[in-house]
Amino acid sequence: MKRRRKVMITAAVLVVLTAGGLLAGRWNRQRQAHLAAAEVTQVKTVPVKRQNLINSISVTGTIKSADARDVSASAREVKVLEVNCKVGDYVQAGDVMVVLDASDLELKLQEAQNRQALSAYNENKSIETASENYAEAVEDGTDEYDQAVKSEAKAKEALQEAEAELSGAAERLQRREERVREAEEALNAAIKPEGGETDAEAQAAYEALEKAYEEAKSSYTEAHQAYMAAEETEKRALETYESASEALASAGKKNDRNVASAKDNLEKAQMEHAYSNDSSQQTIESYKEQIESCTVKAPISGIITAVKVDVGDTYMGEGSTLFSVADQEHFAVAATVDEYDISNIQKDMTAAVIVEAVGKEELPAKVSFVSPTANAASDTGNNSNAGSASYELEIALDDINTNLRIGMTAKASIVLNAVYDVLTVPYDCVETDEEGNSVINIDQNGEKVPVPVTLGMQGDYYVEISGDGVTEETKVYYPSPMVGAEKTESSPGTEEVMVFPGGGGEPSGGPSGGRGGPGGGPGGF
């Protein structure tokens, strides 16, 4: 019974002691907090800081070879004779890695060359024959046409002569007709005598008129017959001319057809030769290319990352990979960036890369590729931009680095804009006077003195400034005492104020993602 009581008393004592200790600890922490707060309220100024201001976008990605290739051959359905590499081998550009059997291709090449030679011979003969036929068509057609031209000209000349003769006959006939009319009129005007000696002269005169009239009619008849003969001759001459003209036109058309046909045949033979030769040459060149590709060489120096064939396999071609090789000296970072940042990134932008697996050194780099199209939108879990589109990009390292390995995690910072070795103050220290000018209040012997400044690049926390009398030794007042501020010494003679929520403090940046603030190197790490 006594023992139990002692235990209970001991327990009670422990409870009291523990409670006292907790209270004492709480009082001690409160006292320290009050002391810290008192110290904080004394922090009213910050020195002007000379540093680099870098506005950047940070991404995390994976190291890849800057030049990795899947090697194939244009040869198809050939046996694999040699495989001179295995995964992990380092090879030099130009080393023979795979040898394929080219014997069947060489036979096909010889057959194709023989067919081309025979085809060329036959086609040349066709061209020769067509050329001869064309020359004959031109020559024969010209002779026939020339003869028709001569016949037409002769007929035309005969027609012109007949027309002239007919015209003369018509004139003579007209004159004879007038003489008949005149003789008839004279005869009708004369009085025929009744007979007797006293009328002998009258009778003779009358008879003379009758004779003249008869002679005129006879002459007219002769002229009329001559006219009719001339008219018939002119008619026949016209028919002959028309026939000669038709023959000339027909000869011209026939000549044109024959020459055109012979020319077409010649051109056809020439085109068949050209096209046939082109086709044959393409087949020959294809076989030559396939034969050459049967000796497969490493296109670049690097590490063999995959071998897809073995000796004895049948390589089907059609773009199938024989082996893969990757440059192991030049690397790039493969990463993605969301749609909110992609428009700010351009090819050839400066960047810096850290690969923690090989050290903390910043590796200089440049953006080498920015995808113009987005990947499919996907939910990115806890990412603040979950569900937004993402874009692929590559950042190529500037220098050779033999310590890196494909697949290592890399943090990259892409510089959007930057200024180096400039004077800066926290952005909260900059105020605006009544005229709208930017000013800072500097400390001169414990008093606030406003100084106009020109603002430059602005980061997330610091802003670049320049003004008369502003140096690294200048201390600048905050507009109001900082709440919850912690004084830290970042380097001898430099005071940096880190402000937590409630004080408008400096955000954390860095290569893990998002935008980076000021930093000492190109990437803002």
mmCIF file with all atom_site columns, C-alpha atoms in Angstrom, residues 189-374:
data_model
loop_
_atom_site.group_PDB
_atom_site.id
_atom_site.type_symbol
_atom_site.label_atom_id
_atom_site.label_alt_id
_atom_site.label_comp_id
_atom_site.label_asym_id
_atom_site.label_entity_id
_atom_site.label_seq_id
_atom_site.pdbx_PDB_ins_code
_atom_site.Cartn_x
_atom_site.Cartn_y
_atom_site.Cartn_z
_atom_site.occupancy
_atom_site.B_iso_or_equiv
_atom_site.pdbx_formal_charge
_atom_site.auth_seq_id
_atom_site.auth_comp_id
_atom_site.auth_asym_id
_atom_site.auth_atom_id
_atom_site.pdbx_PDB_model_num
ATOM 1   C CA . ALA A 1 189 ? -32.548 52.764  -198.266 1.00 0.00 ? 189 ALA A CA 1
ATOM 2   C CA . ALA A 1 190 ? -31.840 52.095  -201.969 1.00 0.00 ? 190 ALA A CA 1
ATOM 3   C CA . ILE A 1 191 ? -34.703 51.787  -204.539 1.00 0.00 ? 191 ILE A CA 1
ATOM 4   C CA . LYS A 1 192 ? -34.568 48.693  -206.652 1.00 0.00 ? 192 LYS A CA 1
ATOM 5   C CA . PRO A 1 193 ? -34.739 49.687  -210.454 1.00 0.00 ? 193 PRO A CA 1
ATOM 6   C CA . GLU A 1 194 ? -37.549 48.365  -212.642 1.00 0.00 ? 194 GLU A CA 1
ATOM 7   C CA . GLY A 1 195 ? -35.336 47.642  -215.654 1.00 0.00 ? 195 GLY A CA 1
ATOM 8   C CA . GLY A 1 196 ? -34.470 49.472  -218.897 1.00 0.00 ? 196 GLY A CA 1
ATOM 9   C CA . GLU A 1 197 ? -31.426 51.132  -220.304 1.00 0.00 ? 197 GLU A CA 1
ATOM 10  C CA . THR A 1 198 ? -31.910 54.291  -218.272 1.00 0.00 ? 198 THR A CA 1
ATOM 11  C CA . ASP A 1 199 ? -31.791 52.308  -215.041 1.00 0.00 ? 199 ASP A CA 1
ATOM 12  C CA . ALA A 1 200 ? -28.509 50.423  -215.705 1.00 0.00 ? 200 ALA A CA 1
ATOM 13  C CA . GLU A 1 201 ? -26.463 52.527  -213.344 1.00 0.00 ? 201 GLU A CA 1
ATOM 14  C CA . ALA A 1 202 ? -29.073 52.373  -210.651 1.00 0.00 ? 202 ALA A CA 1
ATOM 15  C CA . GLN A 1 203 ? -29.295 48.670  -211.120 1.00 0.00 ? 203 GLN A CA 1
ATOM 16  C CA . ALA A 1 204 ? -25.504 48.293  -210.772 1.00 0.00 ? 204 ALA A CA 1
ATOM 17  C CA . ALA A 1 205 ? -25.486 50.426  -207.642 1.00 0.00 ? 205 ALA A CA 1
ATOM 18  C CA . TYR A 1 206 ? -28.264 48.431  -206.126 1.00 0.00 ? 206 TYR A CA 1
ATOM 19  C CA . GLU A 1 207 ? -26.538 45.179  -206.927 1.00 0.00 ? 207 GLU A CA 1
ATOM 20  C CA . ALA A 1 208 ? -23.340 46.508  -205.340 1.00 0.00 ? 208 ALA A CA 1
ATOM 21  C CA . LEU A 1 209 ? -25.273 47.192  -202.148 1.00 0.00 ? 209 LEU A CA 1
ATOM 22  C CA . GLU A 1 210 ? -26.710 43.693  -202.174 1.00 0.00 ? 210 GLU A CA 1
ATOM 23  C CA . LYS A 1 211 ? -23.235 42.222  -202.638 1.00 0.00 ? 211 LYS A CA 1
ATOM 24  C CA . ALA A 1 212 ? -21.832 44.308  -199.801 1.00 0.00 ? 212 ALA A CA 1
ATOM 25  C CA . TYR A 1 213 ? -24.644 43.170  -197.579 1.00 0.00 ? 213 TYR A CA 1
ATOM 26  C CA . GLU A 1 214 ? -24.002 39.509  -198.423 1.00 0.00 ? 214 GLU A CA 1
ATOM 27  C CA . GLU A 1 215 ? -20.262 39.915  -197.893 1.00 0.00 ? 215 GLU A CA 1
ATOM 28  C CA . ALA A 1 216 ? -20.938 41.551  -194.516 1.00 0.00 ? 216 ALA A CA 1
ATOM 29  C CA . LYS A 1 217 ? -23.165 38.664  -193.449 1.00 0.00 ? 217 LYS A CA 1
ATOM 30  C CA . SER A 1 218 ? -20.582 36.162  -194.601 1.00 0.00 ? 218 SER A CA 1
ATOM 31  C CA . SER A 1 219 ? -17.857 38.010  -192.693 1.00 0.00 ? 219 SER A CA 1
ATOM 32  C CA . TYR A 1 220 ? -20.104 38.105  -189.607 1.00 0.00 ? 220 TYR A CA 1
ATOM 33  C CA . THR A 1 221 ? -20.692 34.363  -189.861 1.00 0.00 ? 221 THR A CA 1
ATOM 34  C CA . GLU A 1 222 ? -16.941 33.727  -189.961 1.00 0.00 ? 222 GLU A CA 1
ATOM 35  C CA . ALA A 1 223 ? -16.404 36.047  -186.958 1.00 0.00 ? 223 ALA A CA 1
ATOM 36  C CA . HIS A 1 224 ? -19.191 34.351  -185.071 1.00 0.00 ? 224 HIS A CA 1
ATOM 37  C CA . GLN A 1 225 ? -17.696 30.928  -185.709 1.00 0.00 ? 225 GLN A CA 1
ATOM 38  C CA . ALA A 1 226 ? -14.291 32.217  -184.572 1.00 0.00 ? 226 ALA A CA 1
ATOM 39  C CA . TYR A 1 227 ? -15.895 33.649  -181.438 1.00 0.00 ? 227 TYR A CA 1
ATOM 40  C CA . MET A 1 228 ? -17.610 30.358  -180.645 1.00 0.00 ? 228 MET A CA 1
ATOM 41  C CA . ALA A 1 229 ? -14.324 28.515  -181.103 1.00 0.00 ? 229 ALA A CA 1
ATOM 42  C CA . ALA A 1 230 ? -12.512 30.982  -178.831 1.00 0.00 ? 230 ALA A CA 1
ATOM 43  C CA . GLU A 1 231 ? -15.257 30.647  -176.232 1.00 0.00 ? 231 GLU A CA 1
ATOM 44  C CA . GLU A 1 232 ? -14.901 26.862  -176.248 1.00 0.00 ? 232 GLU A CA 1
ATOM 45  C CA . THR A 1 233 ? -11.120 27.152  -175.919 1.00 0.00 ? 233 THR A CA 1
ATOM 46  C CA . GLU A 1 234 ? -11.507 29.554  -172.949 1.00 0.00 ? 234 GLU A CA 1
ATOM 47  C CA . LYS A 1 235 ? -13.950 27.167  -171.312 1.00 0.00 ? 235 LYS A CA 1
ATOM 48  C CA . ARG A 1 236 ? -11.555 24.231  -171.645 1.00 0.00 ? 236 ARG A CA 1
ATOM 49  C CA . ALA A 1 237 ? -8.670  26.413  -170.380 1.00 0.00 ? 237 ALA A CA 1
ATOM 50  C CA . LEU A 1 238 ? -10.736 27.416  -167.326 1.00 0.00 ? 238 LEU A CA 1
ATOM 51  C CA . GLU A 1 239 ? -11.562 23.783  -166.569 1.00 0.00 ? 239 GLU A CA 1
ATOM 52  C CA . THR A 1 240 ? -7.882  22.868  -166.905 1.00 0.00 ? 240 THR A CA 1
ATOM 53  C CA . TYR A 1 241 ? -6.882  25.714  -164.567 1.00 0.00 ? 241 TYR A CA 1
ATOM 54  C CA . GLU A 1 242 ? -9.463  24.788  -161.967 1.00 0.00 ? 242 GLU A CA 1
ATOM 55  C CA . SER A 1 243 ? -8.303  21.194  -162.086 1.00 0.00 ? 243 SER A CA 1
ATOM 56  C CA . ALA A 1 244 ? -4.665  22.295  -161.727 1.00 0.00 ? 244 ALA A CA 1
ATOM 57  C CA . SER A 1 245 ? -5.592  24.525  -158.763 1.00 0.00 ? 245 SER A CA 1
ATOM 58  C CA . GLU A 1 246 ? -7.358  21.620  -157.046 1.00 0.00 ? 246 GLU A CA 1
ATOM 59  C CA . ALA A 1 247 ? -4.382  19.388  -157.708 1.00 0.00 ? 247 ALA A CA 1
ATOM 60  C CA . LEU A 1 248 ? -2.068  22.010  -156.221 1.00 0.00 ? 248 LEU A CA 1
ATOM 61  C CA . ALA A 1 249 ? -4.166  22.341  -153.062 1.00 0.00 ? 249 ALA A CA 1
ATOM 62  C CA . SER A 1 250 ? -4.360  18.556  -152.713 1.00 0.00 ? 250 SER A CA 1
ATOM 63  C CA . ALA A 1 251 ? -0.613  18.215  -153.215 1.00 0.00 ? 251 ALA A CA 1
ATOM 64  C CA . GLY A 1 252 ? 0.009   20.856  -150.563 1.00 0.00 ? 252 GLY A CA 1
ATOM 65  C CA . LYS A 1 253 ? -2.211  19.098  -148.009 1.00 0.00 ? 253 LYS A CA 1
ATOM 66  C CA . LYS A 1 254 ? -0.756  15.722  -148.808 1.00 0.00 ? 254 LYS A CA 1
ATOM 67  C CA . ASN A 1 255 ? 2.748   17.134  -148.533 1.00 0.00 ? 255 ASN A CA 1
ATOM 68  C CA . ASP A 1 256 ? 1.956   18.696  -145.141 1.00 0.00 ? 256 ASP A CA 1
ATOM 69  C CA . ARG A 1 257 ? 0.401   15.447  -143.869 1.00 0.00 ? 257 ARG A CA 1
ATOM 70  C CA . ASN A 1 258 ? 3.314   13.313  -145.000 1.00 0.00 ? 258 ASN A CA 1
ATOM 71  C CA . VAL A 1 259 ? 5.929   15.649  -143.555 1.00 0.00 ? 259 VAL A CA 1
ATOM 72  C CA . ALA A 1 260 ? 4.011   16.084  -140.288 1.00 0.00 ? 260 ALA A CA 1
ATOM 73  C CA . SER A 1 261 ? 3.542   12.316  -139.935 1.00 0.00 ? 261 SER A CA 1
ATOM 74  C CA . ALA A 1 262 ? 7.210   11.647  -140.606 1.00 0.00 ? 262 ALA A CA 1
ATOM 75  C CA . LYS A 1 263 ? 8.179   14.365  -138.124 1.00 0.00 ? 263 LYS A CA 1
ATOM 76  C CA . ASP A 1 264 ? 5.863   12.926  -135.464 1.00 0.00 ? 264 ASP A CA 1
ATOM 77  C CA . ASN A 1 265 ? 7.351   9.482   -135.950 1.00 0.00 ? 265 ASN A CA 1
ATOM 78  C CA . LEU A 1 266 ? 10.848  10.900  -135.572 1.00 0.00 ? 266 LEU A CA 1
ATOM 79  C CA . GLU A 1 267 ? 9.960   12.825  -132.418 1.00 0.00 ? 267 GLU A CA 1
ATOM 80  C CA . LYS A 1 268 ? 8.193   9.787   -130.980 1.00 0.00 ? 268 LYS A CA 1
ATOM 81  C CA . ALA A 1 269 ? 11.263  7.625   -131.566 1.00 0.00 ? 269 ALA A CA 1
ATOM 82  C CA . GLN A 1 270 ? 13.458  10.256  -129.917 1.00 0.00 ? 270 GLN A CA 1
ATOM 83  C CA . MET A 1 271 ? 11.144  10.589  -126.894 1.00 0.00 ? 271 MET A CA 1
ATOM 84  C CA . GLU A 1 272 ? 10.858  6.834   -126.462 1.00 0.00 ? 272 GLU A CA 1
ATOM 85  C CA . HIS A 1 273 ? 14.623  6.649   -126.422 1.00 0.00 ? 273 HIS A CA 1
ATOM 86  C CA . ALA A 1 274 ? 14.925  9.457   -123.872 1.00 0.00 ? 274 ALA A CA 1
ATOM 87  C CA . TYR A 1 275 ? 12.240  8.085   -121.533 1.00 0.00 ? 275 TYR A CA 1
ATOM 88  C CA . SER A 1 276 ? 13.425  4.519   -121.864 1.00 0.00 ? 276 SER A CA 1
ATOM 89  C CA . ASN A 1 277 ? 16.977  5.593   -121.151 1.00 0.00 ? 277 ASN A CA 1
ATOM 90  C CA . ASP A 1 278 ? 15.882  7.645   -118.128 1.00 0.00 ? 278 ASP A CA 1
ATOM 91  C CA . SER A 1 279 ? 13.913  4.713   -116.706 1.00 0.00 ? 279 SER A CA 1
ATOM 92  C CA . SER A 1 280 ? 16.749  2.279   -117.309 1.00 0.00 ? 280 SER A CA 1
ATOM 93  C CA . GLN A 1 281 ? 19.261  4.667   -115.791 1.00 0.00 ? 281 GLN A CA 1
ATOM 94  C CA . GLN A 1 282 ? 17.100  5.124   -112.704 1.00 0.00 ? 282 GLN A CA 1
ATOM 95  C CA . THR A 1 283 ? 16.920  1.352   -112.251 1.00 0.00 ? 283 THR A CA 1
ATOM 96  C CA . ILE A 1 284 ? 20.693  1.070   -112.646 1.00 0.00 ? 284 ILE A CA 1
ATOM 97  C CA . GLU A 1 285 ? 21.323  3.917   -110.199 1.00 0.00 ? 285 GLU A CA 1
ATOM 98  C CA . SER A 1 286 ? 18.958  2.290   -107.704 1.00 0.00 ? 286 SER A CA 1
ATOM 99  C CA . TYR A 1 287 ? 20.899  -0.984  -107.865 1.00 0.00 ? 287 TYR A CA 1
ATOM 100 C CA . LYS A 1 288 ? 24.185  0.879   -107.519 1.00 0.00 ? 288 LYS A CA 1
ATOM 101 C CA . GLU A 1 289 ? 22.891  2.755   -104.489 1.00 0.00 ? 289 GLU A CA 1
ATOM 102 C CA . GLN A 1 290 ? 21.664  -0.462  -102.878 1.00 0.00 ? 290 GLN A CA 1
ATOM 103 C CA . ILE A 1 291 ? 24.994  -2.187  -103.538 1.00 0.00 ? 291 ILE A CA 1
ATOM 104 C CA . GLU A 1 292 ? 26.881  0.739   -102.020 1.00 0.00 ? 292 GLU A CA 1
ATOM 105 C CA . SER A 1 293 ? 24.572  0.712   -98.996  1.00 0.00 ? 293 SER A CA 1
ATOM 106 C CA . CYS A 1 294 ? 25.417  -2.935  -98.301  1.00 0.00 ? 294 CYS A CA 1
ATOM 107 C CA . THR A 1 295 ? 28.608  -1.684  -96.642  1.00 0.00 ? 295 THR A CA 1
ATOM 108 C CA . VAL A 1 296 ? 27.054  0.184   -93.725  1.00 0.00 ? 296 VAL A CA 1
ATOM 109 C CA . LYS A 1 297 ? 29.316  2.694   -91.990  1.00 0.00 ? 297 LYS A CA 1
ATOM 110 C CA . ALA A 1 298 ? 28.909  4.713   -88.821  1.00 0.00 ? 298 ALA A CA 1
ATOM 111 C CA . PRO A 1 299 ? 27.709  8.175   -89.882  1.00 0.00 ? 299 PRO A CA 1
ATOM 112 C CA . ILE A 1 300 ? 29.125  9.823   -86.741  1.00 0.00 ? 300 ILE A CA 1
ATOM 113 C CA . SER A 1 301 ? 31.551  9.024   -83.956  1.00 0.00 ? 301 SER A CA 1
ATOM 114 C CA . GLY A 1 302 ? 29.862  7.855   -80.784  1.00 0.00 ? 302 GLY A CA 1
ATOM 115 C CA . ILE A 1 303 ? 28.474  4.975   -78.750  1.00 0.00 ? 303 ILE A CA 1
ATOM 116 C CA . ILE A 1 304 ? 26.434  2.145   -80.261  1.00 0.00 ? 304 ILE A CA 1
ATOM 117 C CA . THR A 1 305 ? 23.143  2.258   -78.387  1.00 0.00 ? 305 THR A CA 1
ATOM 118 C CA . ALA A 1 306 ? 21.290  -0.525  -80.238  1.00 0.00 ? 306 ALA A CA 1
ATOM 119 C CA . VAL A 1 307 ? 21.995  -3.359  -82.699  1.00 0.00 ? 307 VAL A CA 1
ATOM 120 C CA . LYS A 1 308 ? 18.897  -4.723  -84.448  1.00 0.00 ? 308 LYS A CA 1
ATOM 121 C CA . VAL A 1 309 ? 20.336  -7.514  -86.661  1.00 0.00 ? 309 VAL A CA 1
ATOM 122 C CA . ASP A 1 310 ? 22.462  -10.636 -86.359  1.00 0.00 ? 310 ASP A CA 1
ATOM 123 C CA . VAL A 1 311 ? 24.629  -12.476 -88.881  1.00 0.00 ? 311 VAL A CA 1
ATOM 124 C CA . GLY A 1 312 ? 22.406  -14.652 -91.086  1.00 0.00 ? 312 GLY A CA 1
ATOM 125 C CA . ASP A 1 313 ? 19.310  -12.457 -90.767  1.00 0.00 ? 313 ASP A CA 1
ATOM 126 C CA . THR A 1 314 ? 17.488  -11.295 -93.884  1.00 0.00 ? 314 THR A CA 1
ATOM 127 C CA . TYR A 1 315 ? 17.370  -7.528  -93.907  1.00 0.00 ? 315 TYR A CA 1
ATOM 128 C CA . MET A 1 316 ? 14.072  -6.456  -95.462  1.00 0.00 ? 316 MET A CA 1
ATOM 129 C CA . GLY A 1 317 ? 14.980  -2.817  -95.903  1.00 0.00 ? 317 GLY A CA 1
ATOM 130 C CA . GLU A 1 318 ? 12.030  -0.448  -96.009  1.00 0.00 ? 318 GLU A CA 1
ATOM 131 C CA . GLY A 1 319 ? 13.677  1.831   -93.452  1.00 0.00 ? 319 GLY A CA 1
ATOM 132 C CA . SER A 1 320 ? 14.314  -0.856  -90.823  1.00 0.00 ? 320 SER A CA 1
ATOM 133 C CA . THR A 1 321 ? 17.059  0.097   -88.373  1.00 0.00 ? 321 THR A CA 1
ATOM 134 C CA . LEU A 1 322 ? 20.313  -1.870  -88.459  1.00 0.00 ? 322 LEU A CA 1
ATOM 135 C CA . PHE A 1 323 ? 21.934  -0.131  -85.499  1.00 0.00 ? 323 PHE A CA 1
ATOM 136 C CA . SER A 1 324 ? 21.755  3.128   -83.561  1.00 0.00 ? 324 SER A CA 1
ATOM 137 C CA . VAL A 1 325 ? 24.659  5.389   -82.667  1.00 0.00 ? 325 VAL A CA 1
ATOM 138 C CA . ALA A 1 326 ? 24.745  8.465   -80.436  1.00 0.00 ? 326 ALA A CA 1
ATOM 139 C CA . ASP A 1 327 ? 27.314  11.208  -80.053  1.00 0.00 ? 327 ASP A CA 1
ATOM 140 C CA . GLN A 1 328 ? 28.742  10.919  -76.530  1.00 0.00 ? 328 GLN A CA 1
ATOM 141 C CA . GLU A 1 329 ? 30.548  14.260  -76.465  1.00 0.00 ? 329 GLU A CA 1
ATOM 142 C CA . HIS A 1 330 ? 27.851  16.714  -77.506  1.00 0.00 ? 330 HIS A CA 1
ATOM 143 C CA . PHE A 1 331 ? 24.624  16.732  -75.513  1.00 0.00 ? 331 PHE A CA 1
ATOM 144 C CA . ALA A 1 332 ? 21.296  18.510  -75.292  1.00 0.00 ? 332 ALA A CA 1
ATOM 145 C CA . VAL A 1 333 ? 18.523  18.739  -72.741  1.00 0.00 ? 333 VAL A CA 1
ATOM 146 C CA . ALA A 1 334 ? 15.121  17.466  -73.837  1.00 0.00 ? 334 ALA A CA 1
ATOM 147 C CA . ALA A 1 335 ? 12.388  19.240  -71.879  1.00 0.00 ? 335 ALA A CA 1
ATOM 148 C CA . THR A 1 336 ? 8.871   20.568  -72.125  1.00 0.00 ? 336 THR A CA 1
ATOM 149 C CA . VAL A 1 337 ? 7.420   23.963  -71.289  1.00 0.00 ? 337 VAL A CA 1
ATOM 150 C CA . ASP A 1 338 ? 3.790   24.920  -70.869  1.00 0.00 ? 338 ASP A CA 1
ATOM 151 C CA . GLU A 1 339 ? 1.721   27.185  -73.065  1.00 0.00 ? 339 GLU A CA 1
ATOM 152 C CA . TYR A 1 340 ? 2.117   30.157  -70.712  1.00 0.00 ? 340 TYR A CA 1
ATOM 153 C CA . ASP A 1 341 ? 5.877   30.373  -71.321  1.00 0.00 ? 341 ASP A CA 1
ATOM 154 C CA . ILE A 1 342 ? 6.372   28.996  -74.866  1.00 0.00 ? 342 ILE A CA 1
ATOM 155 C CA . SER A 1 343 ? 5.763   32.323  -76.614  1.00 0.00 ? 343 SER A CA 1
ATOM 156 C CA . ASN A 1 344 ? 8.687   33.861  -74.683  1.00 0.00 ? 344 ASN A CA 1
ATOM 157 C CA . ILE A 1 345 ? 11.190  31.235  -75.846  1.00 0.00 ? 345 ILE A CA 1
ATOM 158 C CA . GLN A 1 346 ? 13.009  31.502  -79.152  1.00 0.00 ? 346 GLN A CA 1
ATOM 159 C CA . LYS A 1 347 ? 15.700  29.439  -80.826  1.00 0.00 ? 347 LYS A CA 1
ATOM 160 C CA . ASP A 1 348 ? 19.306  30.474  -79.994  1.00 0.00 ? 348 ASP A CA 1
ATOM 161 C CA . MET A 1 349 ? 18.374  32.007  -76.627  1.00 0.00 ? 349 MET A CA 1
ATOM 162 C CA . THR A 1 350 ? 21.154  31.739  -74.045  1.00 0.00 ? 350 THR A CA 1
ATOM 163 C CA . ALA A 1 351 ? 20.646  29.156  -71.339  1.00 0.00 ? 351 ALA A CA 1
ATOM 164 C CA . ALA A 1 352 ? 22.527  27.501  -68.491  1.00 0.00 ? 352 ALA A CA 1
ATOM 165 C CA . VAL A 1 353 ? 22.290  23.878  -67.419  1.00 0.00 ? 353 VAL A CA 1
ATOM 166 C CA . ILE A 1 354 ? 23.092  22.107  -64.173  1.00 0.00 ? 354 ILE A CA 1
ATOM 167 C CA . VAL A 1 355 ? 23.369  18.327  -64.018  1.00 0.00 ? 355 VAL A CA 1
ATOM 168 C CA . GLU A 1 356 ? 23.645  17.575  -60.312  1.00 0.00 ? 356 GLU A CA 1
ATOM 169 C CA . ALA A 1 357 ? 24.874  14.050  -60.989  1.00 0.00 ? 357 ALA A CA 1
ATOM 170 C CA . VAL A 1 358 ? 28.174  15.458  -62.269  1.00 0.00 ? 358 VAL A CA 1
ATOM 171 C CA . GLY A 1 359 ? 28.450  18.611  -60.147  1.00 0.00 ? 359 GLY A CA 1
ATOM 172 C CA . LYS A 1 360 ? 27.052  22.086  -59.493  1.00 0.00 ? 360 LYS A CA 1
ATOM 173 C CA . GLU A 1 361 ? 28.829  23.824  -62.353  1.00 0.00 ? 361 GLU A CA 1
ATOM 174 C CA . GLU A 1 362 ? 26.638  25.768  -64.743  1.00 0.00 ? 362 GLU A CA 1
ATOM 175 C CA . LEU A 1 363 ? 27.076  24.527  -68.311  1.00 0.00 ? 363 LEU A CA 1
ATOM 176 C CA . PRO A 1 364 ? 26.609  27.165  -71.055  1.00 0.00 ? 364 PRO A CA 1
ATOM 177 C CA . ALA A 1 365 ? 23.962  26.265  -73.604  1.00 0.00 ? 365 ALA A CA 1
ATOM 178 C CA . LYS A 1 366 ? 21.561  27.617  -76.207  1.00 0.00 ? 366 LYS A CA 1
ATOM 179 C CA . VAL A 1 367 ? 17.999  26.766  -77.159  1.00 0.00 ? 367 VAL A CA 1
ATOM 180 C CA . SER A 1 368 ? 18.353  24.628  -80.299  1.00 0.00 ? 368 SER A CA 1
ATOM 181 C CA . PHE A 1 369 ? 14.744  23.610  -80.999  1.00 0.00 ? 369 PHE A CA 1
ATOM 182 C CA . VAL A 1 370 ? 11.291  24.889  -80.091  1.00 0.00 ? 370 VAL A CA 1
ATOM 183 C CA . SER A 1 371 ? 8.349   22.798  -81.238  1.00 0.00 ? 371 SER A CA 1
ATOM 184 C CA . PRO A 1 372 ? 5.805   24.771  -83.263  1.00 0.00 ? 372 PRO A CA 1
ATOM 185 C CA . THR A 1 373 ? 2.984   22.460  -82.178  1.00 0.00 ? 373 THR A CA 1
ATOM 186 C CA . ALA A 1 374 ? 1.815   21.346  -78.764  1.00 0.00 ? 374 ALA A CA 1
#
